[in-house]
PDB file of C-alpha atoms in Angstrom:
ATOM      1  CA  GLN A   1      24.985   1.516  41.475  1.00  0.00           C
ATOM      2  CA  VAL A   2      22.477   3.875  40.749  1.00  0.00           C
ATOM      3  CA  GLN A   3      22.157   6.693  38.432  1.00  0.00           C
ATOM      4  CA  LEU A   4      20.199   9.956  39.259  1.00  0.00           C
ATOM      5  CA  VAL A   5      18.472  12.468  36.797  1.00  0.00           C
ATOM      6  CA  GLU A   6      16.881  15.478  38.193  1.00  0.00           C
ATOM      7  CA  SER A   7      14.011  17.748  36.455  1.00  0.00           C
ATOM      8  CA  GLY A   8      11.841  20.207  37.459  1.00  0.00           C
ATOM      9  CA  GLY A   9      14.374  23.461  37.606  1.00  0.00           C
ATOM     10  CA  GLY A  10      13.249  26.770  36.341  1.00  0.00           C
ATOM     11  CA  LEU A  11      12.758  30.334  36.801  1.00  0.00           C
ATOM     12  CA  VAL A  12      10.255  31.329  39.320  1.00  0.00           C
ATOM     13  CA  GLN A  13       8.917  34.767  41.387  1.00  0.00           C
ATOM     14  CA  ALA A  14       9.754  35.089  44.430  1.00  0.00           C
ATOM     15  CA  GLY A  15       6.935  33.492  46.699  1.00  0.00           C
ATOM     16  CA  GLY A  16       6.356  31.324  44.035  1.00  0.00           C
ATOM     17  CA  SER A  17       6.398  27.191  43.699  1.00  0.00           C
ATOM     18  CA  LEU A  18       8.188  24.661  42.129  1.00  0.00           C
ATOM     19  CA  ARG A  19       8.594  20.791  42.265  1.00  0.00           C
ATOM     20  CA  LEU A  20      11.799  19.382  41.404  1.00  0.00           C
ATOM     21  CA  SER A  21      12.182  15.529  40.635  1.00  0.00           C
ATOM     22  CA  CYS A  22      15.140  12.776  40.748  1.00  0.00           C
ATOM     23  CA  ALA A  23      14.282   9.722  38.920  1.00  0.00           C
ATOM     24  CA  ALA A  24      16.963   6.741  39.542  1.00  0.00           C
ATOM     25  CA  SER A  25      17.427   3.911  37.727  1.00  0.00           C
ATOM     26  CA  GLY A  26      18.563   0.537  39.446  1.00  0.00           C
ATOM     27  CA  ARG A  27      16.026  -1.982  40.968  1.00  0.00           C
ATOM     28  CA  THR A  28      17.618  -1.286  44.823  1.00  0.00           C
ATOM     29  CA  PHE A  29      16.295   2.650  44.939  1.00  0.00           C
ATOM     30  CA  SER A  30      14.415   1.544  47.767  1.00  0.00           C
ATOM     31  CA  THR A  31      17.531   1.031  49.782  1.00  0.00           C
ATOM     32  CA  TYR A  32      19.239   4.043  49.717  1.00  0.00           C
ATOM     33  CA  THR A  33      18.501   7.029  51.749  1.00  0.00           C
ATOM     34  CA  MET A  34      18.013  10.313  49.438  1.00  0.00           C
ATOM     35  CA  GLY A  35      19.013  13.544  49.779  1.00  0.00           C
ATOM     36  CA  TRP A  36      18.666  17.058  48.018  1.00  0.00           C
ATOM     37  CA  PHE A  37      21.799  19.295  48.386  1.00  0.00           C
ATOM     38  CA  ARG A  38      22.184  22.904  46.693  1.00  0.00           C
ATOM     39  CA  GLN A  39      25.280  24.931  45.259  1.00  0.00           C
ATOM     40  CA  ALA A  40      25.055  28.719  44.619  1.00  0.00           C
ATOM     41  CA  PRO A  41      27.720  30.411  42.757  1.00  0.00           C
ATOM     42  CA  GLY A  42      30.935  31.149  44.677  1.00  0.00           C
ATOM     43  CA  LYS A  43      29.651  28.794  47.862  1.00  0.00           C
ATOM     44  CA  GLU A  44      30.097  25.360  49.314  1.00  0.00           C
ATOM     45  CA  ARG A  45      27.069  22.740  48.144  1.00  0.00           C
ATOM     46  CA  GLU A  46      24.742  22.591  51.072  1.00  0.00           C
ATOM     47  CA  PHE A  47      22.246  19.976  52.452  1.00  0.00           C
ATOM     48  CA  VAL A  48      18.805  21.044  51.823  1.00  0.00           C
ATOM     49  CA  ALA A  49      16.643  17.636  53.159  1.00  0.00           C
ATOM     50  CA  VAL A  50      16.726  13.994  52.967  1.00  0.00           C
ATOM     51  CA  ILE A  51      14.662  10.978  53.516  1.00  0.00           C
ATOM     52  CA  ARG A  52      15.270   7.730  54.668  1.00  0.00           C
ATOM     53  CA  TRP A  53      15.212   4.702  52.559  1.00  0.00           C
ATOM     54  CA  SER A  54      11.904   3.894  54.036  1.00  0.00           C
ATOM     55  CA  GLY A  55      10.131   7.189  53.689  1.00  0.00           C
ATOM     56  CA  GLY A  56       9.458   7.587  57.265  1.00  0.00           C
ATOM     57  CA  THR A  57      12.006   9.520  58.622  1.00  0.00           C
ATOM     58  CA  THR A  58      13.010  13.181  57.146  1.00  0.00           C
ATOM     59  CA  SER A  59      15.089  16.262  57.665  1.00  0.00           C
ATOM     60  CA  TYR A  60      15.616  19.673  56.234  1.00  0.00           C
ATOM     61  CA  ALA A  61      18.221  22.488  56.785  1.00  0.00           C
ATOM     62  CA  ASP A  62      16.575  25.179  59.217  1.00  0.00           C
ATOM     63  CA  SER A  63      16.824  27.274  56.166  1.00  0.00           C
ATOM     64  CA  VAL A  64      14.141  25.751  54.118  1.00  0.00           C
ATOM     65  CA  LYS A  65      12.176  23.989  57.064  1.00  0.00           C
ATOM     66  CA  GLY A  66       8.299  24.892  56.587  1.00  0.00           C
ATOM     67  CA  ARG A  67       8.755  25.914  53.166  1.00  0.00           C
ATOM     68  CA  PHE A  68      10.591  22.779  51.255  1.00  0.00           C
ATOM     69  CA  ALA A  69       8.914  19.376  51.524  1.00  0.00           C
ATOM     70  CA  ILE A  70      10.824  16.197  50.514  1.00  0.00           C
ATOM     71  CA  SER A  71       9.027  13.122  49.448  1.00  0.00           C
ATOM     72  CA  ARG A  72       9.891   9.689  47.718  1.00  0.00           C
ATOM     73  CA  ASP A  73       8.108   7.118  45.518  1.00  0.00           C
ATOM     74  CA  ASN A  74       9.848   3.886  45.629  1.00  0.00           C
ATOM     75  CA  ALA A  75       7.504   2.298  43.052  1.00  0.00           C
ATOM     76  CA  LYS A  76       8.554   5.128  40.435  1.00  0.00           C
ATOM     77  CA  ASN A  77      12.131   5.064  41.763  1.00  0.00           C
ATOM     78  CA  THR A  78      11.474   8.761  42.233  1.00  0.00           C
ATOM     79  CA  VAL A  79      12.057  11.096  44.734  1.00  0.00           C
ATOM     80  CA  TYR A  80      10.788  14.854  45.139  1.00  0.00           C
ATOM     81  CA  LEU A  81      11.149  18.203  46.681  1.00  0.00           C
ATOM     82  CA  GLU A  82       8.188  20.976  46.521  1.00  0.00           C
ATOM     83  CA  MET A  83       9.439  23.988  47.290  1.00  0.00           C
ATOM     84  CA  ASN A  84       7.119  26.923  48.255  1.00  0.00           C
ATOM     85  CA  SER A  85       7.299  30.162  49.300  1.00  0.00           C
ATOM     86  CA  LEU A  86      10.463  30.566  47.208  1.00  0.00           C
ATOM     87  CA  LYS A  87      13.442  33.243  48.104  1.00  0.00           C
ATOM     88  CA  PRO A  88      15.510  34.624  45.861  1.00  0.00           C
ATOM     89  CA  GLU A  89      18.232  33.108  48.200  1.00  0.00           C
ATOM     90  CA  ASP A  90      17.208  30.071  47.145  1.00  0.00           C
ATOM     91  CA  THR A  91      18.735  30.357  43.647  1.00  0.00           C
ATOM     92  CA  ALA A  92      21.282  27.594  43.443  1.00  0.00           C
ATOM     93  CA  VAL A  93      21.960  24.362  41.337  1.00  0.00           C
ATOM     94  CA  TYR A  94      19.790  21.455  43.277  1.00  0.00           C
ATOM     95  CA  TYR A  95      20.949  18.022  43.432  1.00  0.00           C
ATOM     96  CA  CYS A  96      19.519  14.908  44.424  1.00  0.00           C
ATOM     97  CA  ALA A  97      22.206  12.368  45.704  1.00  0.00           C
ATOM     98  CA  ALA A  98      21.691   8.750  47.087  1.00  0.00           C
ATOM     99  CA  SER A  99      23.358   7.365  50.434  1.00  0.00           C
ATOM    100  CA  LEU A 100      23.944   3.913  51.840  1.00  0.00           C
ATOM    101  CA  VAL A 101      24.083   5.591  55.045  1.00  0.00           C
ATOM    102  CA  LYS A 102      21.435   3.394  57.565  1.00  0.00           C
ATOM    103  CA  SER A 103      22.403   4.144  61.186  1.00  0.00           C
ATOM    104  CA  THR A 104      21.801   8.000  61.176  1.00  0.00           C
ATOM    105  CA  VAL A 105      19.892  10.548  58.709  1.00  0.00           C
ATOM    106  CA  PRO A 106      22.787  12.012  56.213  1.00  0.00           C
ATOM    107  CA  ILE A 107      23.107  15.442  56.029  1.00  0.00           C
ATOM    108  CA  PHE A 108      26.945  15.763  54.993  1.00  0.00           C
ATOM    109  CA  LYS A 109      27.733  15.902  51.340  1.00  0.00           C
ATOM    110  CA  GLY A 110      30.731  12.723  51.948  1.00  0.00           C
ATOM    111  CA  ASP A 111      27.708  10.508  53.393  1.00  0.00           C
ATOM    112  CA  TYR A 112      26.522  10.273  49.733  1.00  0.00           C
ATOM    113  CA  ALA A 113      28.114   8.068  46.912  1.00  0.00           C
ATOM    114  CA  TYR A 114      25.625   8.967  44.078  1.00  0.00           C
ATOM    115  CA  TRP A 115      25.178  12.446  42.592  1.00  0.00           C
ATOM    116  CA  GLY A 116      22.814  13.471  39.569  1.00  0.00           C
ATOM    117  CA  GLN A 117      23.868  16.451  37.336  1.00  0.00           C
ATOM    118  CA  GLY A 118      22.093  19.317  38.917  1.00  0.00           C
ATOM    119  CA  THR A 119      19.101  21.505  37.381  1.00  0.00           C
ATOM    120  CA  GLN A 120      18.784  24.993  38.260  1.00  0.00           C
ATOM    121  CA  VAL A 121      16.650  27.064  40.149  1.00  0.00           C
ATOM    122  CA  THR A 122      16.442  30.516  39.725  1.00  0.00           C
ATOM    123  CA  VAL A 123      14.181  32.844  41.809  1.00  0.00           C
ATOM    124  CA  SER A 124      13.673  36.317  41.459  1.00  0.00           C
ATOM    125  CA  SER A 125      13.075  39.077  42.834  1.00  0.00           C
TER     126      SER A 125
END
């Protein structure tokens, strides 16, 4: 089992940047594929980015491709989401999640077994 705690959210102007962190407990962090999702008010939780357990493969939602970057440091049990050129439509609660799926790059909520509590990102226009 793994516990996840996000940090780094906040209020930023459009065009600005933020870096989210997700710290994981447990000695098996390196075996999990890690993802970021977000949920805006009144909307479904949606996929943002994923990085495989080995760190060699990443995937992004089209809406953030070229602006966001996911990375991980297995020695620190931490996954990051670097967010640049932020837009008001990026405003949401951002969640990190852990998946044991190995055969593919998981982009669906149901592929993830563990979730953090979320961190709010607000982008003002």
